[in-house]
Tab-separated table of C-alpha atoms in Angstrom:
chain	number	residue	atom	x	y	z
G	1	UNK	CA	57.879	-10.641	-57.661
G	2	UNK	CA	58.432	-7.778	-55.219
G	3	UNK	CA	61.362	-6.417	-57.213
G	4	UNK	CA	59.431	-6.524	-60.485
G	5	UNK	CA	56.455	-4.735	-58.980
G	6	UNK	CA	58.746	-2.177	-57.397
G	7	UNK	CA	60.377	-1.469	-60.771
G	8	UNK	CA	56.919	-0.624	-62.150
G	9	UNK	CA	56.017	1.473	-59.124
G	10	UNK	CA	53.373	-1.072	-58.075
G	11	UNK	CA	52.379	-2.391	-54.667
G	12	UNK	CA	49.646	-4.745	-53.395
G	13	UNK	CA	46.324	-2.935	-53.209
G	14	UNK	CA	44.180	-3.713	-50.167
G	15	UNK	CA	41.100	-2.323	-51.907
G	16	UNK	CA	41.321	-5.138	-54.450
G	17	UNK	CA	42.074	-7.798	-51.834
G	18	UNK	CA	45.487	-8.539	-53.358
G	19	UNK	CA	47.455	-11.326	-51.682
G	20	UNK	CA	49.717	-13.008	-54.233
G	21	UNK	CA	50.418	-16.731	-54.075
G	22	UNK	CA	54.206	-17.130	-53.968
G	23	UNK	CA	54.682	-20.836	-53.221
G	24	UNK	CA	55.459	-22.780	-56.466
G	25	UNK	CA	54.418	-26.082	-54.901
G	26	UNK	CA	50.883	-24.771	-54.327
G	27	UNK	CA	50.701	-23.518	-57.908
G	28	UNK	CA	51.573	-27.034	-59.080
G	29	UNK	CA	48.825	-28.488	-56.888
G	30	UNK	CA	46.227	-26.058	-58.260
G	31	UNK	CA	47.066	-26.953	-61.856
G	32	UNK	CA	46.928	-30.669	-61.054
G	33	UNK	CA	43.531	-30.323	-59.371
G	34	UNK	CA	42.199	-28.343	-62.341
G	35	UNK	CA	42.824	-31.404	-64.546
G	36	UNK	CA	42.825	-29.316	-67.709
G	37	UNK	CA	42.154	-30.795	-71.140
G	38	UNK	CA	42.874	-29.246	-74.567
G	39	UNK	CA	39.286	-28.135	-75.264
G	40	UNK	CA	38.470	-26.734	-71.823
G	41	UNK	CA	37.252	-23.168	-71.338
G	42	UNK	CA	38.890	-21.677	-68.244
G	43	UNK	CA	38.117	-18.502	-66.317
G	44	UNK	CA	40.647	-17.001	-63.915
G	45	UNK	CA	39.697	-14.045	-61.727
G	46	UNK	CA	42.682	-11.970	-60.675
G	47	UNK	CA	45.566	-12.333	-63.124
G	48	UNK	CA	47.993	-10.655	-60.762
G	49	UNK	CA	51.501	-11.043	-62.171
G	50	UNK	CA	50.467	-14.098	-64.157
G	51	UNK	CA	52.295	-16.785	-62.173
G	52	UNK	CA	49.261	-19.088	-62.161
G	53	UNK	CA	47.976	-17.742	-65.471
G	54	UNK	CA	51.037	-18.876	-67.412
G	55	UNK	CA	50.653	-22.447	-66.167
G	56	UNK	CA	46.935	-22.521	-66.904
G	57	UNK	CA	47.451	-21.236	-70.454
G	58	UNK	CA	49.426	-24.318	-71.499
G	59	UNK	CA	46.458	-26.672	-71.919
G	60	UNK	CA	42.962	-25.231	-72.485
G	61	UNK	CA	41.564	-24.046	-75.797
G	62	UNK	CA	40.754	-20.699	-74.164
G	63	UNK	CA	41.821	-19.038	-70.919
G	64	UNK	CA	40.034	-15.840	-69.923
G	65	UNK	CA	41.903	-14.005	-67.183
G	66	UNK	CA	40.432	-10.875	-65.618
G	67	UNK	CA	42.433	-8.200	-63.795
G	68	UNK	CA	40.936	-5.051	-62.293
G	69	UNK	CA	44.222	-3.367	-61.334
G	70	UNK	CA	45.466	-1.215	-64.244
G	71	UNK	CA	49.132	-1.522	-63.317
G	72	UNK	CA	48.992	-5.289	-62.941
G	73	UNK	CA	47.005	-5.648	-66.145
G	74	UNK	CA	49.749	-3.848	-68.095
G	75	UNK	CA	52.477	-5.830	-66.322
G	76	UNK	CA	50.803	-9.195	-66.918
G	77	UNK	CA	50.124	-8.262	-70.551
G	78	UNK	CA	53.833	-7.571	-71.015
G	79	UNK	CA	54.861	-10.792	-69.261
G	80	UNK	CA	52.289	-13.067	-70.919
G	81	UNK	CA	52.160	-11.658	-74.427
G	82	UNK	CA	53.382	-14.908	-75.987
G	83	UNK	CA	50.543	-17.068	-74.605
G	84	UNK	CA	48.396	-17.755	-77.681
G	85	UNK	CA	45.370	-19.195	-75.887
G	86	UNK	CA	45.170	-16.427	-73.287
G	87	UNK	CA	42.680	-13.567	-73.434
G	88	UNK	CA	43.454	-10.905	-70.836
G	89	UNK	CA	40.558	-8.690	-69.829
G	90	UNK	CA	41.022	-5.423	-67.946
G	91	UNK	CA	38.090	-4.786	-65.665
G	92	UNK	CA	36.197	-5.791	-62.564
G	93	UNK	CA	34.698	-9.281	-62.777
G	94	UNK	CA	31.598	-7.841	-61.091
G	95	UNK	CA	29.604	-5.010	-62.653
G	96	UNK	CA	27.553	-4.207	-59.594
G	97	UNK	CA	26.543	-6.749	-56.959
G	98	UNK	CA	24.617	-9.151	-59.184
G	99	UNK	CA	26.048	-8.838	-62.685
G	100	UNK	CA	29.194	-10.298	-64.209
G	101	UNK	CA	31.565	-8.321	-66.402
G	102	UNK	CA	29.858	-7.935	-69.788
G	103	UNK	CA	33.008	-8.637	-71.836
G	104	UNK	CA	33.651	-11.820	-69.863
G	105	UNK	CA	30.070	-12.942	-70.456
G	106	UNK	CA	30.282	-12.179	-74.169
G	107	UNK	CA	33.450	-14.223	-74.584
G	108	UNK	CA	32.149	-17.081	-72.438
G	109	UNK	CA	28.843	-17.164	-74.286
G	110	UNK	CA	30.687	-17.591	-77.576
G	111	UNK	CA	33.227	-20.106	-76.304
G	112	UNK	CA	30.794	-22.390	-74.497
G	113	UNK	CA	28.660	-22.981	-77.597
G	114	UNK	CA	31.578	-23.401	-79.996
G	115	UNK	CA	31.932	-26.796	-81.719
G	116	UNK	CA	33.933	-29.300	-79.685
G	117	UNK	CA	34.156	-27.006	-76.657
G	118	UNK	CA	35.166	-28.923	-73.541
G	119	UNK	CA	34.434	-28.388	-69.880
G	120	UNK	CA	33.913	-24.974	-68.321
G	121	UNK	CA	36.310	-24.536	-65.399
G	122	UNK	CA	37.084	-21.732	-62.979
G	123	UNK	CA	40.575	-21.748	-61.490
G	124	UNK	CA	41.580	-18.819	-59.356
G	125	UNK	CA	43.255	-17.381	-56.320
G	126	UNK	CA	39.996	-15.530	-55.831
G	127	UNK	CA	40.103	-12.059	-54.245
G	128	UNK	CA	38.415	-12.590	-50.905
G	129	UNK	CA	36.336	-9.422	-51.036
G	130	UNK	CA	34.324	-10.589	-54.065
G	131	UNK	CA	34.192	-14.351	-53.507
G	132	UNK	CA	30.584	-14.724	-52.373
G	133	UNK	CA	28.876	-12.390	-54.890
G	134	UNK	CA	31.027	-13.751	-57.703
G	135	UNK	CA	30.208	-17.400	-57.001
G	136	UNK	CA	26.497	-16.725	-56.568
G	137	UNK	CA	26.233	-14.601	-59.703
G	138	UNK	CA	28.314	-17.003	-61.793
G	139	UNK	CA	26.153	-19.985	-60.834
G	140	UNK	CA	22.882	-18.155	-61.439
G	141	UNK	CA	24.153	-16.945	-64.838
G	142	UNK	CA	25.787	-20.134	-66.153
G	143	UNK	CA	24.795	-22.938	-63.826
G	144	UNK	CA	27.545	-24.751	-61.978
G	145	UNK	CA	30.821	-24.853	-63.957
G	146	UNK	CA	32.098	-28.380	-64.500
G	147	UNK	CA	34.947	-27.837	-62.051
G	148	UNK	CA	36.157	-25.019	-59.844
G	149	UNK	CA	39.513	-24.945	-58.081
G	150	UNK	CA	39.561	-21.927	-55.820
G	151	UNK	CA	41.788	-20.389	-53.208
G	152	UNK	CA	39.364	-18.925	-50.691
G	153	UNK	CA	39.275	-17.438	-47.244
G	154	UNK	CA	38.906	-20.377	-44.848
G	155	UNK	CA	35.723	-18.878	-43.432
G	156	UNK	CA	34.076	-19.053	-46.850
G	157	UNK	CA	35.390	-22.575	-47.423
G	158	UNK	CA	33.763	-23.597	-44.130
G	159	UNK	CA	30.564	-22.017	-45.391
G	160	UNK	CA	30.619	-23.967	-48.651
G	161	UNK	CA	30.945	-27.373	-46.961
G	162	UNK	CA	28.732	-26.602	-43.935
G	163	UNK	CA	25.954	-29.046	-43.079
G	164	UNK	CA	22.457	-28.302	-41.717
G	165	UNK	CA	22.622	-27.229	-38.082
G	166	UNK	CA	26.091	-25.739	-38.417
G	167	UNK	CA	26.671	-22.063	-37.662
G	168	UNK	CA	28.334	-21.761	-41.086
G	169	UNK	CA	25.344	-23.185	-42.994
G	170	UNK	CA	23.920	-20.536	-45.324
G	171	UNK	CA	22.069	-19.909	-48.600
G	172	UNK	CA	25.399	-20.221	-50.436
G	173	UNK	CA	25.956	-23.648	-48.830
G	174	UNK	CA	22.576	-24.744	-50.150
G	175	UNK	CA	23.075	-23.306	-53.640
G	176	UNK	CA	26.477	-24.923	-54.132
G	177	UNK	CA	25.757	-28.280	-52.480
G	178	UNK	CA	22.578	-28.743	-54.513
G	179	UNK	CA	24.567	-28.524	-57.735
G	180	UNK	CA	27.973	-29.956	-56.863
G	181	UNK	CA	30.267	-31.959	-54.622
G	182	UNK	CA	32.461	-29.661	-52.542
G	183	UNK	CA	35.623	-30.508	-50.639
G	184	UNK	CA	38.428	-28.648	-48.949
G	185	UNK	CA	41.651	-30.027	-50.397
G	186	UNK	CA	43.902	-28.345	-47.834
G	187	UNK	CA	44.269	-25.430	-45.453
G	188	UNK	CA	47.095	-23.022	-46.246
G	189	UNK	CA	49.078	-20.870	-43.879
G	190	UNK	CA	49.596	-17.159	-44.340
G	191	UNK	CA	53.239	-17.651	-45.318
G	192	UNK	CA	52.439	-18.852	-48.864
G	193	UNK	CA	51.116	-15.387	-49.763
G	194	UNK	CA	52.600	-11.938	-50.166
G	195	UNK	CA	51.640	-9.830	-48.411
G	196	UNK	CA	50.523	-12.212	-45.685
G	197	UNK	CA	46.734	-12.081	-45.224
G	198	UNK	CA	45.215	-11.691	-41.778
G	199	UNK	CA	43.170	-14.873	-42.200
G	200	UNK	CA	43.790	-18.500	-43.117
G	201	UNK	CA	43.073	-19.714	-46.623
G	202	UNK	CA	41.746	-22.955	-48.063
G	203	UNK	CA	42.079	-24.650	-51.425
G	204	UNK	CA	38.600	-25.805	-52.438
G	205	UNK	CA	37.525	-28.139	-55.238
G	206	UNK	CA	33.939	-28.009	-56.518
G	207	UNK	CA	32.814	-30.634	-59.031
G	208	UNK	CA	29.473	-30.191	-60.752
G	209	UNK	CA	26.660	-32.744	-60.647
G	210	UNK	CA	25.784	-31.446	-64.135
G	211	UNK	CA	22.122	-31.002	-63.311
G	212	UNK	CA	19.622	-28.291	-64.209
G	213	UNK	CA	20.226	-25.249	-61.954
G	214	UNK	CA	16.740	-23.830	-62.507
G	215	UNK	CA	15.022	-25.490	-59.484
G	216	UNK	CA	17.522	-24.135	-56.950
G	217	UNK	CA	17.598	-20.766	-58.723
G	218	UNK	CA	13.811	-20.552	-58.247
G	219	UNK	CA	14.101	-21.622	-54.610
G	220	UNK	CA	16.922	-19.246	-53.696
G	221	UNK	CA	14.673	-16.243	-52.874
G	222	UNK	CA	12.747	-18.474	-50.452
G	223	UNK	CA	16.001	-19.745	-48.933
G	224	UNK	CA	17.239	-16.194	-48.405
G	225	UNK	CA	13.899	-15.131	-46.951
G	226	UNK	CA	13.878	-17.935	-44.384
G	227	UNK	CA	17.557	-17.472	-43.536
G	228	UNK	CA	16.863	-13.795	-42.877
G	229	UNK	CA	15.718	-14.978	-39.445
G	230	UNK	CA	17.417	-18.349	-39.433
G	231	UNK	CA	16.642	-19.211	-35.816
G	232	UNK	CA	12.896	-18.618	-36.069
G	233	UNK	CA	10.498	-21.412	-36.953
G	234	UNK	CA	9.597	-21.530	-40.624
G	235	UNK	CA	5.915	-21.862	-39.738
G	236	UNK	CA	5.942	-18.422	-38.157
G	237	UNK	CA	7.930	-16.882	-40.977
G	238	UNK	CA	5.523	-18.219	-43.602
G	239	UNK	CA	2.553	-16.267	-42.285
G	240	UNK	CA	3.300	-14.165	-45.336
G	241	UNK	CA	5.142	-15.401	-48.400
G	242	UNK	CA	8.134	-13.361	-49.571
G	243	UNK	CA	7.327	-10.653	-52.146
G	244	UNK	CA	9.227	-12.587	-54.825
G	245	UNK	CA	6.714	-15.420	-54.373
G	246	UNK	CA	3.584	-13.264	-54.449
G	247	UNK	CA	3.539	-11.953	-50.884
G	248	UNK	CA	0.313	-13.799	-50.003
G	249	UNK	CA	-0.808	-14.030	-46.370
G	250	UNK	CA	-1.367	-17.610	-45.135
G	251	UNK	CA	-3.568	-18.496	-42.193
G	252	UNK	CA	-2.685	-21.305	-39.797
G	253	UNK	CA	-4.635	-23.944	-41.720
G	254	UNK	CA	-3.062	-22.966	-45.043
G	255	UNK	CA	0.424	-23.059	-43.553
G	256	UNK	CA	-0.190	-26.466	-42.003
G	257	UNK	CA	-1.454	-27.840	-45.307
G	258	UNK	CA	1.472	-26.372	-47.239
G	259	UNK	CA	4.136	-27.595	-44.828
G	260	UNK	CA	2.504	-30.972	-44.352
G	261	UNK	CA	2.603	-31.575	-48.094
G	262	UNK	CA	6.419	-31.635	-47.878
G	263	UNK	CA	6.608	-33.486	-44.542
G	264	UNK	CA	7.404	-30.429	-42.431
G	265	UNK	CA	5.704	-29.391	-39.196
G	266	UNK	CA	6.548	-25.698	-39.226
G	267	UNK	CA	8.600	-25.980	-36.052
G	268	UNK	CA	11.803	-26.442	-38.041
G	269	UNK	CA	14.267	-23.594	-38.483
G	270	UNK	CA	15.894	-22.711	-41.793
G	271	UNK	CA	19.355	-23.501	-40.442
G	272	UNK	CA	18.240	-27.098	-39.772
G	273	UNK	CA	16.778	-27.950	-43.178
G	274	UNK	CA	18.696	-29.850	-45.883
G	275	UNK	CA	18.806	-28.371	-49.389
G	276	UNK	CA	16.164	-30.740	-50.737
G	277	UNK	CA	13.623	-29.456	-48.195
G	278	UNK	CA	13.835	-25.938	-49.627
G	279	UNK	CA	13.410	-27.288	-53.152
G	280	UNK	CA	10.329	-29.247	-52.122
G	281	UNK	CA	8.841	-26.280	-50.273
G	282	UNK	CA	9.352	-23.949	-53.235
G	283	UNK	CA	7.647	-26.461	-55.553
G	284	UNK	CA	4.718	-26.778	-53.165
G	285	UNK	CA	4.273	-23.007	-53.038
G	286	UNK	CA	4.588	-22.699	-56.827
G	287	UNK	CA	1.971	-25.410	-57.363
G	288	UNK	CA	-0.526	-23.750	-55.010
G	289	UNK	CA	-2.717	-20.734	-55.666
G	290	UNK	CA	-2.781	-18.218	-52.842
G	291	UNK	CA	-4.819	-15.042	-52.862
G	292	UNK	CA	-2.928	-11.948	-51.768
């Protein structure tokens, strides 16, 4: 890998968060966990030199692989040109902080509604610097993919599986856990990557509940609002609703009635509430009429 990159005058780019997986055994594990079937639609973010890409391209009906680095895109195109089911895309998976690459979306939109299309899966050694915005934006755009197998920074993996009351519990924990089962398959040392990252990594498997994402998508602005001051009581924070929910001011009686309708006292803190509590609270607010 190093020699081939050197021949092309390429080197790992810190700006793109490039740490290449070099352990074949881990590549085998990722492919096994992906459990690919012939009609699956697969998205890979970060083609790199195509070591994982080539293995993924053997089974699905379509593999979209996105690479932002121009040099690596050309190299992977040369190395993977004989993979019939592969569609390489040169570009950033994120167009801004909250929008996915338009070409990726166009191809996914077509593939996911095609006759006999299988599961939608995301399999990737995900660049750490885009992991959180990518996951959030992907889920809000498409709902939870049927399965994700992701190499992530361990800190983010801890965040995804965190339970209420944990320091790692966050809006992303709530979004993902509402829609899927999440587990850390294994922790990986720095030695399986080149160059070695400064942090530990984790291999994470996310399996969708296949439920409507709309309720949690509606509740997410409320979740983010309350987590903005996660250690304050929600009763105090709800003196005024967030602007995305109308921005109404609520007096003490109104807050007590609202919170009581979902079995909350107002003394709870956002970091202590399970995902279903946020869903119930959002529904209660939506079903009430508050004057600004």
